[in-house]
Coordinates of C-alpha atoms in Angstrom, one line a residue:
M1 CA 17.3 57.5 -232.4
Q2 CA 14.5 56.2 -234.5
I3 CA 14.9 52.6 -235.7
V4 CA 13.6 52.5 -239.3
D5 CA 13.4 50.2 -242.2
P6 CA 16.3 51.3 -244.4
R7 CA 14.3 50.8 -247.6
T8 CA 11.2 52.8 -246.7
G9 CA 12.1 55.1 -243.7
S10 CA 9.2 53.6 -241.8
P11 CA 9.5 51.9 -238.3
M12 CA 10.7 48.4 -238.5
A13 CA 7.7 46.0 -238.7
P14 CA 7.1 42.2 -239.2
P15 CA 6.8 41.0 -242.8
D16 CA 3.6 39.7 -244.3
N17 CA 5.2 36.2 -244.8
S18 CA 7.8 34.9 -242.5
S19 CA 8.1 31.3 -243.8
Q20 CA 10.9 32.0 -246.3
R21 CA 14.1 30.1 -245.6
Q22 CA 17.5 31.4 -246.7
S23 CA 20.4 29.2 -247.6
G24 CA 23.4 29.2 -245.4
T25 CA 27.0 29.4 -246.5
T26 CA 29.9 27.2 -245.4
A27 CA 32.6 29.8 -246.2
S28 CA 35.3 30.0 -243.6
V29 CA 35.0 33.2 -241.5
D30 CA 36.5 34.5 -238.3
D31 CA 34.6 35.7 -235.3
S32 CA 35.0 39.4 -236.1
Q33 CA 33.0 38.9 -239.3
I34 CA 30.0 37.1 -237.7
I35 CA 29.9 38.2 -234.0
V36 CA 29.6 41.9 -233.3
N37 CA 28.6 44.2 -230.5
V38 CA 26.1 46.9 -231.4
D39 CA 25.0 50.2 -229.8
M40 CA 23.4 53.4 -230.9
S41 CA 26.3 54.3 -233.1
N42 CA 26.2 51.3 -235.4
F43 CA 22.8 49.7 -234.8
Q44 CA 21.3 51.1 -238.0
Q45 CA 24.3 50.0 -240.1
V46 CA 24.8 46.6 -238.7
V47 CA 21.3 45.4 -237.9
L48 CA 19.0 47.0 -240.3
E49 CA 21.1 47.9 -243.3
G50 CA 23.3 44.8 -242.8
S51 CA 20.2 42.5 -242.8
L52 CA 19.5 43.5 -246.4
S53 CA 22.3 41.2 -247.4
T54 CA 22.7 38.8 -244.5
P55 CA 20.2 37.8 -241.8
V56 CA 21.0 39.3 -238.3
L57 CA 20.3 37.6 -235.0
L58 CA 19.9 40.5 -232.5
A59 CA 20.7 39.1 -229.1
S60 CA 19.6 41.6 -226.4
W61 CA 21.2 41.0 -223.1
G62 CA 21.9 42.6 -219.7
P63 CA 24.8 42.4 -217.4
S64 CA 22.5 41.6 -214.4
S65 CA 20.9 38.6 -216.3
E66 CA 22.4 35.2 -215.6
E67 CA 20.2 33.7 -218.4
S68 CA 21.9 36.2 -220.8
R69 CA 25.3 35.0 -219.8
N70 CA 24.2 31.3 -220.2
L71 CA 22.7 32.0 -223.6
A72 CA 25.6 34.0 -225.2
P73 CA 28.0 31.1 -225.7
V74 CA 25.3 28.9 -227.2
L75 CA 24.4 31.6 -229.8
E76 CA 28.1 32.2 -230.5
K77 CA 28.6 28.5 -231.0
L78 CA 25.8 28.4 -233.6
A79 CA 27.1 31.5 -235.3
R80 CA 30.4 29.8 -235.8
E81 CA 28.7 26.7 -237.0
Y82 CA 26.6 28.6 -239.5
A83 CA 29.8 30.3 -240.7
G84 CA 28.3 33.5 -242.0
A85 CA 24.7 32.4 -242.8
F86 CA 23.7 35.0 -240.2
I87 CA 25.4 37.8 -238.2
L88 CA 25.1 37.6 -234.4
A89 CA 24.7 41.1 -233.0
H90 CA 25.0 41.4 -229.2
F91 CA 23.1 44.4 -227.8
N92 CA 23.1 45.6 -224.2
A93 CA 19.4 46.4 -223.6
E94 CA 20.0 47.6 -220.0
E95 CA 22.5 50.2 -221.2
H96 CA 20.7 51.3 -224.3
T97 CA 17.1 51.6 -223.1
Q98 CA 16.0 53.9 -225.9
I99 CA 16.5 51.3 -228.6
A100 CA 15.3 48.6 -226.3
G101 CA 12.0 50.5 -225.8
Q102 CA 11.6 51.0 -229.6
L103 CA 12.1 47.3 -230.1
G104 CA 9.6 46.3 -227.4
I105 CA 12.1 44.6 -225.2
R106 CA 10.7 44.1 -221.8
S107 CA 13.1 41.4 -220.4
V108 CA 16.4 39.8 -221.4
P109 CA 17.6 37.7 -223.0
D110 CA 15.5 38.6 -226.1
V111 CA 16.6 37.3 -229.5
K112 CA 15.2 38.7 -232.7
L113 CA 15.8 37.5 -236.3
I114 CA 16.0 40.4 -238.7
M115 CA 16.1 39.8 -242.5
Q116 CA 15.7 42.3 -245.3
G117 CA 15.4 45.1 -242.7
Q118 CA 12.3 43.4 -241.1
L119 CA 11.6 41.6 -237.9
Y120 CA 10.9 38.0 -238.8
D121 CA 10.6 36.2 -235.5
H122 CA 11.9 36.3 -231.9
F123 CA 12.1 34.4 -228.7
Q124 CA 12.7 35.3 -225.1
G125 CA 14.6 33.5 -222.4
A126 CA 17.6 31.1 -222.5
L127 CA 16.1 28.4 -224.7
P128 CA 18.0 25.1 -224.9
E129 CA 20.3 24.7 -227.8
R130 CA 18.1 22.0 -229.4
Q131 CA 15.1 24.4 -229.5
I132 CA 17.2 27.3 -230.9
R133 CA 18.4 25.0 -233.7
E134 CA 14.8 24.1 -234.5
W135 CA 13.8 27.8 -234.5
L136 CA 16.7 28.8 -236.8
G137 CA 15.8 25.9 -239.1
R138 CA 12.5 27.6 -240.0
Y139 CA 14.4 30.4 -241.8
L140 CA 18.0 29.3 -242.5
E141 CA 19.4 26.2 -244.0
A142 CA 21.5 24.3 -241.5
P143 CA 25.2 24.0 -242.5
E144 CA 25.8 20.8 -244.4
A145 CA 29.3 20.5 -242.9
A146 CA 28.1 20.4 -239.4
G147 CA 28.9 17.1 -237.6
E148 CA 27.0 15.5 -234.8
T149 CA 26.1 17.7 -232.0
T150 CA 27.2 16.9 -228.5
E151 CA 23.7 15.8 -227.6
E152 CA 23.6 13.5 -230.6
Q153 CA 26.9 12.0 -229.6
A154 CA 25.7 11.4 -226.1
K155 CA 22.5 9.7 -227.3
A156 CA 24.5 7.5 -229.7
A157 CA 26.9 6.5 -226.9
L158 CA 24.1 5.6 -224.6
E159 CA 22.4 3.5 -227.3
A160 CA 25.7 1.7 -227.9
G161 CA 26.0 0.9 -224.2
D162 CA 28.9 3.3 -223.6
T163 CA 27.6 4.9 -220.5
A164 CA 30.9 6.4 -219.4
T165 CA 31.1 8.5 -222.6
A166 CA 27.4 9.4 -222.5
K167 CA 27.7 10.5 -218.9
A168 CA 30.8 12.7 -219.7
L169 CA 29.0 14.3 -222.6
Y170 CA 25.8 15.1 -220.6
Q171 CA 27.9 16.6 -217.8
Q172 CA 29.6 18.8 -220.5
L173 CA 26.2 19.9 -221.8
I174 CA 25.0 20.7 -218.3
E175 CA 28.1 22.9 -217.7
E176 CA 27.6 24.6 -221.0
Q177 CA 23.8 25.1 -220.6
P178 CA 22.9 25.0 -216.9
S179 CA 19.4 26.3 -217.5
D180 CA 18.5 23.3 -219.7
H181 CA 17.2 20.9 -217.1
E182 CA 16.4 18.2 -219.7
Y183 CA 20.1 17.4 -219.8
R184 CA 20.0 16.7 -216.1
I185 CA 17.2 14.2 -216.7
D186 CA 19.3 12.7 -219.5
L187 CA 22.2 12.3 -217.0
A188 CA 19.9 10.7 -214.5
N189 CA 18.9 8.2 -217.1
V190 CA 22.5 7.3 -217.8
L191 CA 23.0 6.8 -214.1
A192 CA 20.0 4.6 -214.0
A193 CA 21.6 2.5 -216.8
E194 CA 24.7 2.3 -214.5
M195 CA 22.4 1.3 -211.6
D196 CA 23.5 4.3 -209.6
R197 CA 20.1 4.8 -208.0
Q198 CA 21.2 7.2 -205.3
Q199 CA 22.9 9.8 -207.5
A200 CA 20.1 9.6 -210.1
L201 CA 17.4 10.3 -207.6
E202 CA 19.4 13.2 -206.1
I203 CA 19.5 14.8 -209.6
L204 CA 15.8 14.3 -210.1
D205 CA 14.8 15.5 -206.6
N206 CA 16.7 18.8 -207.2
L207 CA 14.9 19.7 -210.5
P208 CA 12.5 22.5 -210.7
P209 CA 8.9 21.2 -210.0
E210 CA 7.8 21.5 -213.7
H211 CA 10.7 19.2 -214.7
R212 CA 10.7 17.0 -211.6
D213 CA 7.0 16.1 -212.1
G214 CA 7.2 15.8 -215.9
H215 CA 6.8 12.6 -217.7
R216 CA 10.5 12.2 -218.6
A217 CA 11.6 12.5 -214.9
R218 CA 8.8 10.1 -213.9
G219 CA 10.0 7.7 -216.5
V220 CA 13.5 7.7 -215.1
R221 CA 12.1 7.2 -211.6
A222 CA 10.1 4.3 -212.8
R223 CA 13.1 2.8 -214.5
L224 CA 15.0 3.1 -211.2
D225 CA 12.2 1.3 -209.4
F226 CA 12.2 -1.5 -212.0
V227 CA 16.0 -1.8 -211.6
Q228 CA 15.5 -2.2 -207.8
E229 CA 12.6 -4.7 -208.2
A230 CA 13.9 -6.7 -211.1
P231 CA 15.9 -9.9 -210.7
S232 CA 19.6 -9.6 -211.5
A233 CA 20.9 -10.7 -214.9
E234 CA 22.5 -13.7 -213.1
E235 CA 19.1 -14.7 -211.6
V236 CA 17.5 -14.5 -215.0
E237 CA 20.2 -16.6 -216.6
A238 CA 19.7 -19.1 -213.9
L239 CA 16.1 -19.5 -215.0
G240 CA 17.4 -21.5 -217.9
D241 CA 14.7 -22.9 -220.1
R242 CA 11.9 -22.3 -217.6
D243 CA 8.7 -21.2 -219.3
D244 CA 6.3 -20.8 -216.4
S245 CA 4.6 -17.5 -215.6
E246 CA 7.0 -16.6 -212.9
A247 CA 10.0 -17.0 -215.2
R248 CA 8.3 -15.0 -217.9
F249 CA 7.5 -12.2 -215.5
K250 CA 11.0 -12.1 -214.2
R251 CA 12.4 -11.9 -217.7
A252 CA 10.0 -9.1 -218.5
M253 CA 11.0 -7.1 -215.4
R254 CA 14.7 -7.5 -216.2
T255 CA 14.1 -6.4 -219.8
I256 CA 12.3 -3.2 -218.7
A257 CA 14.9 -2.5 -216.1
D258 CA 17.5 -2.6 -218.9
G259 CA 15.6 0.1 -220.7
D260 CA 14.2 -2.1 -223.5
Y261 CA 10.6 -1.1 -223.0
E262 CA 9.2 -2.5 -226.2
S263 CA 10.5 -6.0 -225.6
G264 CA 9.4 -5.8 -222.0
L265 CA 5.9 -4.7 -222.9
E266 CA 5.6 -7.5 -225.5
Q267 CA 6.6 -10.1 -222.9
L268 CA 4.0 -8.7 -220.4
I269 CA 1.2 -8.8 -223.1
E270 CA 2.1 -12.4 -223.9
L271 CA 2.0 -13.3 -220.2
M272 CA -1.5 -11.7 -220.0
K273 CA -2.6 -13.9 -222.9
R274 CA -1.2 -17.0 -221.2
D275 CA -2.0 -16.3 -217.5
R276 CA -4.3 -13.4 -217.1
N277 CA -4.4 -13.5 -213.3
Y278 CA -0.8 -14.3 -212.5
N279 CA 0.4 -12.9 -209.2
D280 CA -2.7 -10.8 -208.5
D281 CA -2.9 -9.3 -212.0
A282 CA 0.8 -8.4 -212.0
P283 CA 1.2 -8.2 -215.8
R284 CA -1.6 -5.7 -216.2
K285 CA -0.4 -3.6 -213.3
T286 CA 3.1 -3.6 -214.6
L287 CA 1.9 -2.5 -218.0
L288 CA 0.2 0.5 -216.4
R289 CA 3.4 1.4 -214.6
V290 CA 5.3 1.4 -217.8
F291 CA 2.7 3.5 -219.6
D292 CA 2.9 6.1 -216.8
A293 CA 6.7 6.1 -217.1
L294 CA 6.6 6.6 -220.9
G295 CA 3.8 9.1 -220.9
N296 CA 0.3 8.9 -222.4
D297 CA 1.4 10.2 -225.9
H298 CA 4.4 7.8 -226.3
P299 CA 3.9 5.5 -229.3
L300 CA 4.6 2.4 -227.3
T301 CA 2.0 3.5 -224.7
V302 CA -0.7 4.1 -227.4
S303 CA 0.0 0.8 -229.1
Y304 CA 0.3 -1.5 -226.1
R305 CA -2.6 0.1 -224.2
R306 CA -4.8 -0.7 -227.1
R307 CA -3.6 -4.3 -227.1
M308 CA -4.1 -4.5 -223.3
F309 CA -7.7 -3.3 -223.6
T310 CA -8.3 -5.8 -226.3
L311 CA -7.3 -8.6 -224.0
L312 CA -9.4 -7.2 -221.2
Y313 CA -12.6 -6.6 -223.1

């Protein structure tokens, strides 16, 4: 079976300009209208001819691929959320090797966006939901009626100090998207906020090396170290109105351990101005530890490193 552009009869090819975005619809639809299985009998009709009126997300999968099984529910969730702005077409590439070969599919999962009978873009592998949303957003208007995502709810709960809710939501995200290791780091961060050092470290230690050694995981480890080293909230309260260097340093450490990096960095900078050599240069050394935790490109690192150098030189 030759896969052709239904308008020209030529093999399907990318367009000259793939930056066009199409507006989504918020009409109520059921799954049978937006999620379909395609094979050689209906591929031309559903994918190519159908894409002349509605964009098609062709999700090629294989029964032997765990990543495919993990990705499918994420794509179906987005298809329901977009409510007809695109058709999700599941295609078994392991079974229908002829079409897979013509499409250039070498591994699954492989997801292609087809609009107006043409291939606009594609990605391979089980990307995290957040990245798929960003990818879709280049071409399709996100549905206005969509509420907060689970990830956004988790972040909001953590910012509000509701660690129990944040932990439950991140655990849900891990179950739904086990290949997205960033959510495991998020969960470890919540556990750090709860001062559950042992469980947080266990999660971080079991990450793949590229995540375990990345700046986000290092940041959580640093926070755990600060939590262990910092005085308790009761100790800080007992300092009362003390304004000596030791009291200032202890307050800064407690602030950083609580996750308020900006306030903690500000306190350390002020301590450097006041007592440059306090405790064998502890303020500067602690600043460097926080910079490493946040990562070199973090706005706070860039800003406060510049201020630290100004004080030094």
